[in-house]
XYZ file of C-alpha atoms in Angstrom:
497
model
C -43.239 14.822 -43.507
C -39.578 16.195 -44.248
C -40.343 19.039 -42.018
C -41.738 16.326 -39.168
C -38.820 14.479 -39.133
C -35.898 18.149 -39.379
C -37.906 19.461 -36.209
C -37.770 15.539 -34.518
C -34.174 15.329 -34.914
C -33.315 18.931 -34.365
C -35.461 18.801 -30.819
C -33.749 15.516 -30.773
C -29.784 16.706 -30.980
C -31.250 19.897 -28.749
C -32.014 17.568 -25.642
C -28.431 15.439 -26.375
C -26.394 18.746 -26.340
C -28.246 20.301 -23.430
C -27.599 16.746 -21.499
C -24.145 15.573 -22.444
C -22.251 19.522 -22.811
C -24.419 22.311 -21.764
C -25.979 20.966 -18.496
C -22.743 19.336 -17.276
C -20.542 22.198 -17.921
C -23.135 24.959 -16.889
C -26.229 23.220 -14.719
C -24.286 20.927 -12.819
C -23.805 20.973 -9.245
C -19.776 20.377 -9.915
C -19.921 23.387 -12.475
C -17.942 26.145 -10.381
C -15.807 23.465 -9.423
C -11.976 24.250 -11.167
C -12.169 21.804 -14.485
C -8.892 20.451 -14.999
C -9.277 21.797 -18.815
C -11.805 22.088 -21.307
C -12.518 18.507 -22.050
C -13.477 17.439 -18.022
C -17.076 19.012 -17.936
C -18.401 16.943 -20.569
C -16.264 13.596 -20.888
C -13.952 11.391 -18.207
C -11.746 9.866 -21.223
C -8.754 12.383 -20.989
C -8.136 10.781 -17.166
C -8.760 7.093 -18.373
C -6.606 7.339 -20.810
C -4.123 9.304 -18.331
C -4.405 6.024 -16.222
C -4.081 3.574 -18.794
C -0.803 5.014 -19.278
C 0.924 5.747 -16.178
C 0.193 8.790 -15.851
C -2.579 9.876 -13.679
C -1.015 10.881 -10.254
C 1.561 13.435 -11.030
C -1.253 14.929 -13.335
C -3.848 15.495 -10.611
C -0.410 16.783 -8.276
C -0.236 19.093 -10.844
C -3.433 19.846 -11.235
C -3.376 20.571 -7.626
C -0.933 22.963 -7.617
C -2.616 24.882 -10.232
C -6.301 25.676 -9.267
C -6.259 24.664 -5.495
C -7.589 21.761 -3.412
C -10.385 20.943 -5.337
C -10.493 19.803 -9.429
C -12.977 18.492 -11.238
C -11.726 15.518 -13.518
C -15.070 14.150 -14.961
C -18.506 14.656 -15.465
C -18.912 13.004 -12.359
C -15.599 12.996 -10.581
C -13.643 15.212 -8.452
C -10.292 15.390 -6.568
C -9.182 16.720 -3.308
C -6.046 17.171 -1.649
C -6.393 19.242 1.525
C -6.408 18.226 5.729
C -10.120 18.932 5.838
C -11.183 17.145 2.379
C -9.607 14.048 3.560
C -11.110 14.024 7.241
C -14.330 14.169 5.245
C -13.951 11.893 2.734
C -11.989 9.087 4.468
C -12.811 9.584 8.217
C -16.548 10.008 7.423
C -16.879 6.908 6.148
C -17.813 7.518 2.076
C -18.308 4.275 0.806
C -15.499 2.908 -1.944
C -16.076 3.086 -5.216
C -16.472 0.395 -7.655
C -13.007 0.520 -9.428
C -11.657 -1.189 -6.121
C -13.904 -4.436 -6.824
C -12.854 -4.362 -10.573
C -9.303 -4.980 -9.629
C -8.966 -6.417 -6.678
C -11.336 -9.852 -5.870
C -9.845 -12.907 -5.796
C -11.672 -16.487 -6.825
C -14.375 -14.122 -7.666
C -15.163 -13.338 -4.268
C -15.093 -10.116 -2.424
C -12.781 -9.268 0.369
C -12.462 -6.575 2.876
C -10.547 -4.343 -0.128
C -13.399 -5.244 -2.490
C -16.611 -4.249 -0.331
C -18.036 -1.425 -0.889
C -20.472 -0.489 1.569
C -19.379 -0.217 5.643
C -21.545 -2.442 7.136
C -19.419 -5.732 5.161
C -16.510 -4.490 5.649
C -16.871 -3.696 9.497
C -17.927 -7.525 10.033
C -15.311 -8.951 8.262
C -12.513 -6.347 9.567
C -13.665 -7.799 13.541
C -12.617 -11.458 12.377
C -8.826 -10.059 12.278
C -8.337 -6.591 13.209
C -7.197 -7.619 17.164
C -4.719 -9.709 15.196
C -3.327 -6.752 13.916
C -3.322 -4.610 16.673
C 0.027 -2.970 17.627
C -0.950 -3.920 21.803
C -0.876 -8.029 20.204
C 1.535 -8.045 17.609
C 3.920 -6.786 20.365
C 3.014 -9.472 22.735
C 2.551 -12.330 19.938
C 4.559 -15.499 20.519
C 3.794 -16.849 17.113
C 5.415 -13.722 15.243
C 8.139 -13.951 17.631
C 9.055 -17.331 16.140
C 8.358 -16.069 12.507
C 10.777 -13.368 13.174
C 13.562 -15.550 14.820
C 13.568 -17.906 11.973
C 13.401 -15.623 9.278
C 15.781 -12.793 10.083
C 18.460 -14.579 11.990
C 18.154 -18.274 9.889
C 17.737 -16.536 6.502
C 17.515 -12.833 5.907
C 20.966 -12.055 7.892
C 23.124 -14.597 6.780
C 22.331 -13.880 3.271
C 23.201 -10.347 3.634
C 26.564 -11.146 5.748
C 27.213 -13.343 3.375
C 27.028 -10.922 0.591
C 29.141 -8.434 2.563
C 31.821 -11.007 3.577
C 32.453 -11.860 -0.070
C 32.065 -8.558 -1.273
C 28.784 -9.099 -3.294
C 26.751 -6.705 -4.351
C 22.981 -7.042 -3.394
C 19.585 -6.582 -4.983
C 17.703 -5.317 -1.683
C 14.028 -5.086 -3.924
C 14.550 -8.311 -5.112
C 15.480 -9.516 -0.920
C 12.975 -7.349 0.291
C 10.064 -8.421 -1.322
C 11.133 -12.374 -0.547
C 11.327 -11.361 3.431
C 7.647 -9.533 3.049
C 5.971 -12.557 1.504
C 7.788 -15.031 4.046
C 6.482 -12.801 6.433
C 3.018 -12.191 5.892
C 2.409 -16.159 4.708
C 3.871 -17.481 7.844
C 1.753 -15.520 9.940
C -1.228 -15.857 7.640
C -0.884 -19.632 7.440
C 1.782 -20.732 9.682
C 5.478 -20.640 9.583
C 5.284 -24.745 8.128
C 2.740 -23.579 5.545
C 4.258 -20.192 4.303
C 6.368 -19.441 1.478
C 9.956 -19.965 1.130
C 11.315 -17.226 -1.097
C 14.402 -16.215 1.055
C 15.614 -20.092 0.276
C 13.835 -20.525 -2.547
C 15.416 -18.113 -5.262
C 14.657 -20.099 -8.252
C 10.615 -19.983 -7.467
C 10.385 -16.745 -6.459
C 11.779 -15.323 -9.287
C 9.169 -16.965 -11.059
C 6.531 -15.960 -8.970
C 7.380 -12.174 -9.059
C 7.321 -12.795 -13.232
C 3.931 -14.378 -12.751
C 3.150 -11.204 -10.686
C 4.563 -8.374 -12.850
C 1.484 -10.079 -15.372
C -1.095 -10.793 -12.440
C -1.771 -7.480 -11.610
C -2.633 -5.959 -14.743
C -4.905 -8.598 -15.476
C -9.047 -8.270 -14.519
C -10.257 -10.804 -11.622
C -11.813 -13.137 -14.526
C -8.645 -13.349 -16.410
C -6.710 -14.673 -13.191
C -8.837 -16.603 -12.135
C -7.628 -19.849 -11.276
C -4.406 -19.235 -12.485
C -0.921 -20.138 -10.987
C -1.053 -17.211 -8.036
C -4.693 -18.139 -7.153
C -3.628 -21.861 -7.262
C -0.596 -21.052 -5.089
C -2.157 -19.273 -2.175
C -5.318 -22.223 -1.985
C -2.497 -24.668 -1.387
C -1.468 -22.930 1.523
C -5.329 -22.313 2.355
C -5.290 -26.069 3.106
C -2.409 -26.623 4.222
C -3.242 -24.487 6.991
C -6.356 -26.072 7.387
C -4.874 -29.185 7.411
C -2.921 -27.618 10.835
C -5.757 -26.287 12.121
C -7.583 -29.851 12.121
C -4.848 -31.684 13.287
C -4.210 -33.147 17.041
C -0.713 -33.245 16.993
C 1.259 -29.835 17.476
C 3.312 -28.736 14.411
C 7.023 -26.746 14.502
C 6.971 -23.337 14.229
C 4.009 -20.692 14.511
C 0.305 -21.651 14.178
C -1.706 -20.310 11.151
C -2.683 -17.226 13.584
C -4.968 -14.828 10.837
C -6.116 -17.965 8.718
C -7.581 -19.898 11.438
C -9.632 -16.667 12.751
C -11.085 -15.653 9.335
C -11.648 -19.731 8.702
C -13.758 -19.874 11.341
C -15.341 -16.338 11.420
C -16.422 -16.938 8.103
C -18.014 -20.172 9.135
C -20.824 -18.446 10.655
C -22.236 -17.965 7.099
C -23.421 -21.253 6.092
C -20.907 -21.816 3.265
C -19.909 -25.260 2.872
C -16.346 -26.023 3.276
C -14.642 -25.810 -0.474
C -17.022 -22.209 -0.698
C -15.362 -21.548 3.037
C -11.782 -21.671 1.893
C -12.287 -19.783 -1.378
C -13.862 -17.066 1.160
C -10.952 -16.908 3.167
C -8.193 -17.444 0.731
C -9.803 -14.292 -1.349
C -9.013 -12.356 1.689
C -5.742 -14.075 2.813
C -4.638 -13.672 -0.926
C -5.001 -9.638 -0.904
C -2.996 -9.720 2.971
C -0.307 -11.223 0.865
C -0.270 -8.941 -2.058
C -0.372 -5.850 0.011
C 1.450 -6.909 2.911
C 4.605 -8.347 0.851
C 4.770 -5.441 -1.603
C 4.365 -1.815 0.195
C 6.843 -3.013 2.742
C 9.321 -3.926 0.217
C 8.837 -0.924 -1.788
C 9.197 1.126 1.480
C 12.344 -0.482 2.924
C 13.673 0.082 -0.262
C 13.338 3.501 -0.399
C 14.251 4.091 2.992
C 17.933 2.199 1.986
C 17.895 4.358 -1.100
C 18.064 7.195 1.050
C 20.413 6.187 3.680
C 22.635 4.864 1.250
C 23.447 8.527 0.653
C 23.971 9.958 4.289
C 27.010 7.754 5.763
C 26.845 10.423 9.031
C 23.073 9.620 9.585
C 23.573 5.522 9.482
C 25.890 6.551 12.094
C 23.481 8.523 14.049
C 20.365 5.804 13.349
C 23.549 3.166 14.807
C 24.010 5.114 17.748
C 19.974 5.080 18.928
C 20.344 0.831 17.620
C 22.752 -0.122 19.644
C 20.861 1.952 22.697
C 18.504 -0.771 23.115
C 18.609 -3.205 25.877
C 19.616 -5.977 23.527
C 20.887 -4.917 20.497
C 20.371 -6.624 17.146
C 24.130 -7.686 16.744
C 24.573 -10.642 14.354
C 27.747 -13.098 14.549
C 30.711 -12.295 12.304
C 31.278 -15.642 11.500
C 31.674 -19.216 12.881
C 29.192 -21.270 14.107
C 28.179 -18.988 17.082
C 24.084 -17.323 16.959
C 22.840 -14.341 17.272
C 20.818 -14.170 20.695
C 17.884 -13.271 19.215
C 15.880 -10.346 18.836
C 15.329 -7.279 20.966
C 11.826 -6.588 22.159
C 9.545 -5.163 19.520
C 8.140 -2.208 21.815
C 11.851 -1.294 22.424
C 12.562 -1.035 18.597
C 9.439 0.606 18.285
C 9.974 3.417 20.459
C 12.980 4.594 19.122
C 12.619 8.207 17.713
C 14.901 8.370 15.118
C 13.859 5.004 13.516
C 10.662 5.881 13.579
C 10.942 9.354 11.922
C 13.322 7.538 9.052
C 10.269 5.362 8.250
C 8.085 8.023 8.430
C 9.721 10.569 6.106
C 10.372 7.393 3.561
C 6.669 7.096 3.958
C 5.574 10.096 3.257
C 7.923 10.907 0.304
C 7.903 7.762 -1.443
C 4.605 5.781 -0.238
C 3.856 3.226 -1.812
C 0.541 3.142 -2.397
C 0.857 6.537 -3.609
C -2.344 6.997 -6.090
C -6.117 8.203 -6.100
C -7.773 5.828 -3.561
C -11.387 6.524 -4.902
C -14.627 6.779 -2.951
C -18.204 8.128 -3.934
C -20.346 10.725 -2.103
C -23.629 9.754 -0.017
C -27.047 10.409 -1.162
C -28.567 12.934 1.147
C -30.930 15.929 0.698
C -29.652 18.855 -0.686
C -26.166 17.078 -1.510
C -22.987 17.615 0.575
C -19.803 20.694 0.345
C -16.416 19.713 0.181
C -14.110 22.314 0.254
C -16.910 24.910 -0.013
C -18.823 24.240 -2.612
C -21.942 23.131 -1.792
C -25.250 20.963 -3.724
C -22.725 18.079 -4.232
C -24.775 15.331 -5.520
C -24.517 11.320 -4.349
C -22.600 8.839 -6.616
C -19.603 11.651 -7.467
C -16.518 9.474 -7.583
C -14.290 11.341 -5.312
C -10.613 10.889 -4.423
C -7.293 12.070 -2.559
C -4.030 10.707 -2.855
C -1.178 10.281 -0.826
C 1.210 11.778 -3.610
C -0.268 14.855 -3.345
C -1.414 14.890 0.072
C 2.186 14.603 1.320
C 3.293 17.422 -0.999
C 1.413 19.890 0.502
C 3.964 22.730 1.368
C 1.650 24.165 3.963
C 2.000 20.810 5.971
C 5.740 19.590 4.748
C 7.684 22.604 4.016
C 9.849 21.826 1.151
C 8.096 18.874 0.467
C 10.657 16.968 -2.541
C 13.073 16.820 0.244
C 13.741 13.701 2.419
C 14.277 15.180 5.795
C 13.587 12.394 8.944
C 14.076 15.676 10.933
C 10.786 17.022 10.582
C 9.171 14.299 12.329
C 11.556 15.107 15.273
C 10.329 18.689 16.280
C 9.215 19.040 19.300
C 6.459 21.401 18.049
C 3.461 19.491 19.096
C 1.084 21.507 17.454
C 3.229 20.830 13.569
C 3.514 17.333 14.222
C -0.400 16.574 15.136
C -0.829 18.460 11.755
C 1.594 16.209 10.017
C 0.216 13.072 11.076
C -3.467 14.178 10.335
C -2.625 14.558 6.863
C -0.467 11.266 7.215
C -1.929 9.073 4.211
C 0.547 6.161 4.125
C -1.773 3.057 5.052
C -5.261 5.180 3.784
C -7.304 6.998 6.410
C -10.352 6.316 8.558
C -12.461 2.994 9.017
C -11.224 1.721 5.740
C -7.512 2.296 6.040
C -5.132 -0.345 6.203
C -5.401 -3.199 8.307
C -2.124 -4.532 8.432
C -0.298 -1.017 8.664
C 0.764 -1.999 12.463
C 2.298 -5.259 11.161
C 3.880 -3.479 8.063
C 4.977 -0.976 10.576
C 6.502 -3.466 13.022
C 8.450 -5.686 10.058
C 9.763 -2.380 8.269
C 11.460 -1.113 11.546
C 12.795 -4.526 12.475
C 14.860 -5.326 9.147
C 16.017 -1.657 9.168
C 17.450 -1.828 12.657
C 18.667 -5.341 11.849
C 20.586 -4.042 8.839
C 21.848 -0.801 10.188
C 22.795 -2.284 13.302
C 25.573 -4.782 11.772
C 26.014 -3.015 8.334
C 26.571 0.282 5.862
C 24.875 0.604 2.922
C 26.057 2.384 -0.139
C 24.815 2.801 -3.748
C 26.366 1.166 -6.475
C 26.952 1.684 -10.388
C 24.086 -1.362 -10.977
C 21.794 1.506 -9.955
C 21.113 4.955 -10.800
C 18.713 7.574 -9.575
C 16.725 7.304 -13.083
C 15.872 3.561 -11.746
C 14.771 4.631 -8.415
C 12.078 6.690 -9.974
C 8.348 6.066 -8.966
C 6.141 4.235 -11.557
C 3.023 6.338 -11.617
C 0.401 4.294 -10.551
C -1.848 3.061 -7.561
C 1.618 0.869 -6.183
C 4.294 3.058 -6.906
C 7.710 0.493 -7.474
C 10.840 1.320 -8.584
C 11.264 2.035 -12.384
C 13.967 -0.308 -12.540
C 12.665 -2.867 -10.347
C 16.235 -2.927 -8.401
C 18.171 -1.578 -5.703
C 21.789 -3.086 -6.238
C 23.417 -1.823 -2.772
C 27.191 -3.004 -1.523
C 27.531 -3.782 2.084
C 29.979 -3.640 4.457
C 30.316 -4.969 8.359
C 30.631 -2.415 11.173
């Protein structure tokens, strides 16, 4: 019976060690694959725990750098950081993996962030992606309005204020104010929005409340103070759209078109908002924060070229009707140039786009998972890849790629100048800012269109310098999906021009 039970448990730990270390590390389609050290084959809890603490991007970068354009990280997952891994992976349409709806649904509903598979996602995109369009957002009378009111009524006169007295100013904290009054007034309506340019006490608060929000899992915020937040501007909006009588200010332009896109699926009306305020709630979390985060870094930057705010000043003050603002007095600014014109302008745009690229700020692994088909998939030449591999690129490394960005640590708007047509097609095909493909972002034209306008409005009237309330140490990425500031600050002294 003793003997029985040795051979049961040998043939027993036999089968375990062939399954869980001998047939991943040896069998396994992902074997030849580079293992980013001993441990990956056989268990994914060295990169957890490399997330958990911050950790995880630079690691794969260097990972990268070390064995090539493919790693194995897991068992089952892989990374990739080349042009033709991420026209595979991102342009033909590999569906998301599940850490996306772990983190990221809101009043435990999914959004387009949270779906998974292409065929949700594409339905719900239609509802709003024309509102996003670059062709409409140009031409939009409602963001016209939003950006009258909030640059020349709020954002400017704080800032001339500020450099008028001599005051130092936190951009971040600014920055990320202007983003959410942005993206809420054209979500819900410039009546309906926030108010965090003139409302310092509350959104002080609110950026407290979000510091917490998101770390926490969609069941332990739900219903919370954020949640609570947005759903009162849910109905106030809806309130708008229902009235007769015309309101002040911009209509509720991508609320009312998901409201009643969404309609067409039976829900009943409480179930209706909750659908669209899950979606309007992630256009406000990524819409007020990458922006802010950009703009920042793009100030950081400048802040230490004097001669190339003179040079961006020059191509400003080219435009047709430049973005002066009023020294003083009770005269106003006669509002703002065309947003074609400011978009158009070379050097403004390659500014953005080297901040972009060097400091994005959506920087980490943006995971998806290979398709089941027969005789599994290659990726970077090796072949027998099976479905349900979590698989992943990252715009960290992806914009570090010497091959593509020649010395890549540098910040150098000149690159995206050359007239090399040929190098700059490759640049912007490994371009991984907003995401890539089907699934990238959907408000990258609007992010795109906000980022230039505040940067021509403050290089336009003003120079920007660092101060001693900052140092580079602060200005450090944190190392996670949302790359911020590591001291949460920009403190920047301004003066008039």
């Amino acid at each position: 019976m003793y003997a029985i039970t040795l051979v049961g448990v040998s043939g027993l730990l036999v089968v375990l060690l062939f399954r869980y270390v001998l047939e991943p590390a040896f069998f396994s389609p992902l074997a030849n694959i580079p293992n980013a050290n001993l441990w990956s084959t056989i268990s994914s809890r060295w990169i957890e725990k490399r997330r958990a603490n911050n950790a995880e991007t630079r690691t794969i970068f260097t990972l990268h750098q070390k064995h090539g354009p493919i790693v194995r990280l897991g068992p089952k997952e892989i990374s990739v950081n080349s042009q033709d891994g991420l026209r595979q992976i991102y342009y033909g349409g590999f569906d998301k993996h599940h850490w996306y709806e772990d983190l990221f649904i809101n009043y435990g509903l999914r959004n387009m962030v949270t779906m998974l598979d292409r065929s949700p996602h594409s339905v719900q995109k239609r509802h709003v992606s024309n509102l996003y369009s670059k062709s409409y957002l140009h031409g939009s009378d409602d963001l016209r309005l939003i950006a009258d009111d909030l640059m020349l009524n709020n954002f400017l006169p704080a800032i001339n204020s500020a450099a008028c007295n001599n005051r130092s100013v936190d951009m971040f904290d600014l920055l990320q104010a202007l983003g959410m009054d942005f993206i809420t007034a054209y979500l819900f309506g410039s009546a309906n929005g926030s108010r965090f340019l003139q409302d310092v006490k509350y959104r002080r608060h609110w950026f407290d409340l979000y510091a917490v929000f998101y770390r926490f899992s969609p069941q332990e915020r739900a219903n919370g103070e954020i949640e609570q937040w947005c759903m009162s501007m849910c109905k106030a909006a809806e309130d708008q759209m229902q009235s007769e009588k015309s309101s002040a200010g911009s209509k509720p332009v991508v609320y009312s078109k998901l409201y009643n896109g969404l309609q067409t699926n039976g829900a009943d009306p409480e179930q209706l908002s909750r659908m669209a305020g899950s979606e309007a709630l992630d256009h406000i979390i990524a819409g007020h924060e990458t922006s802010a985060i950009t703009v920042t870094y793009l100030m950081y930057e400048m802040s230490q070229r004097p001669a190339l705010q003179s040079k961006l000043r020059e191509e400003l003050i080219t435009l047709s009707s430049p973005l002066r603002y009023p020294t003083g007095g009770s005269g106003t600014a006669d509002g703002l140039p065309a947003a074609k014109d400011i978009d158009a302008l070379p050097l403004l745009h390659a500014i953005l786009q080297e901040t972009l690229r060097l400091h994005a700020a959506a920087s980490g692994p943006q995971p998806r998972v290979t398709p089941n088909v027969p005789g599994g998939i290659t990726i970077e030449g090796y072949g027998r890849i099976p479905g349900g591999i979590r698989v992943s690129s990252n715009a960290y490394a992806t914009h570090r790629n010497p091959e593509v960005f020649p010395e890549p640590e540098v910040w150098s708007p000149e690159r995206w100048l050359t007239t090399d047509v040929g190098k700059l097609e490759q640049m912007n095909r490994c371009f991984f800012a907003f995401s890539a493909g089907g699934r990238m972002c959907v408000g990258s034209n609007f992010a795109m269109k906000v980022m230039k306008l505040v940067t021509a409005a403050v290089y336009t009237n003003y120079t920007t310098a660092l101060t001693n309330d900052t140092t580079h140490q602060d200005m450090e990425h944190v190392d996670s999906f949302i790359s911020r500031p590591i001291g949460n600050k920009l403190v920047l002294s301004l003066q008039r021009v």
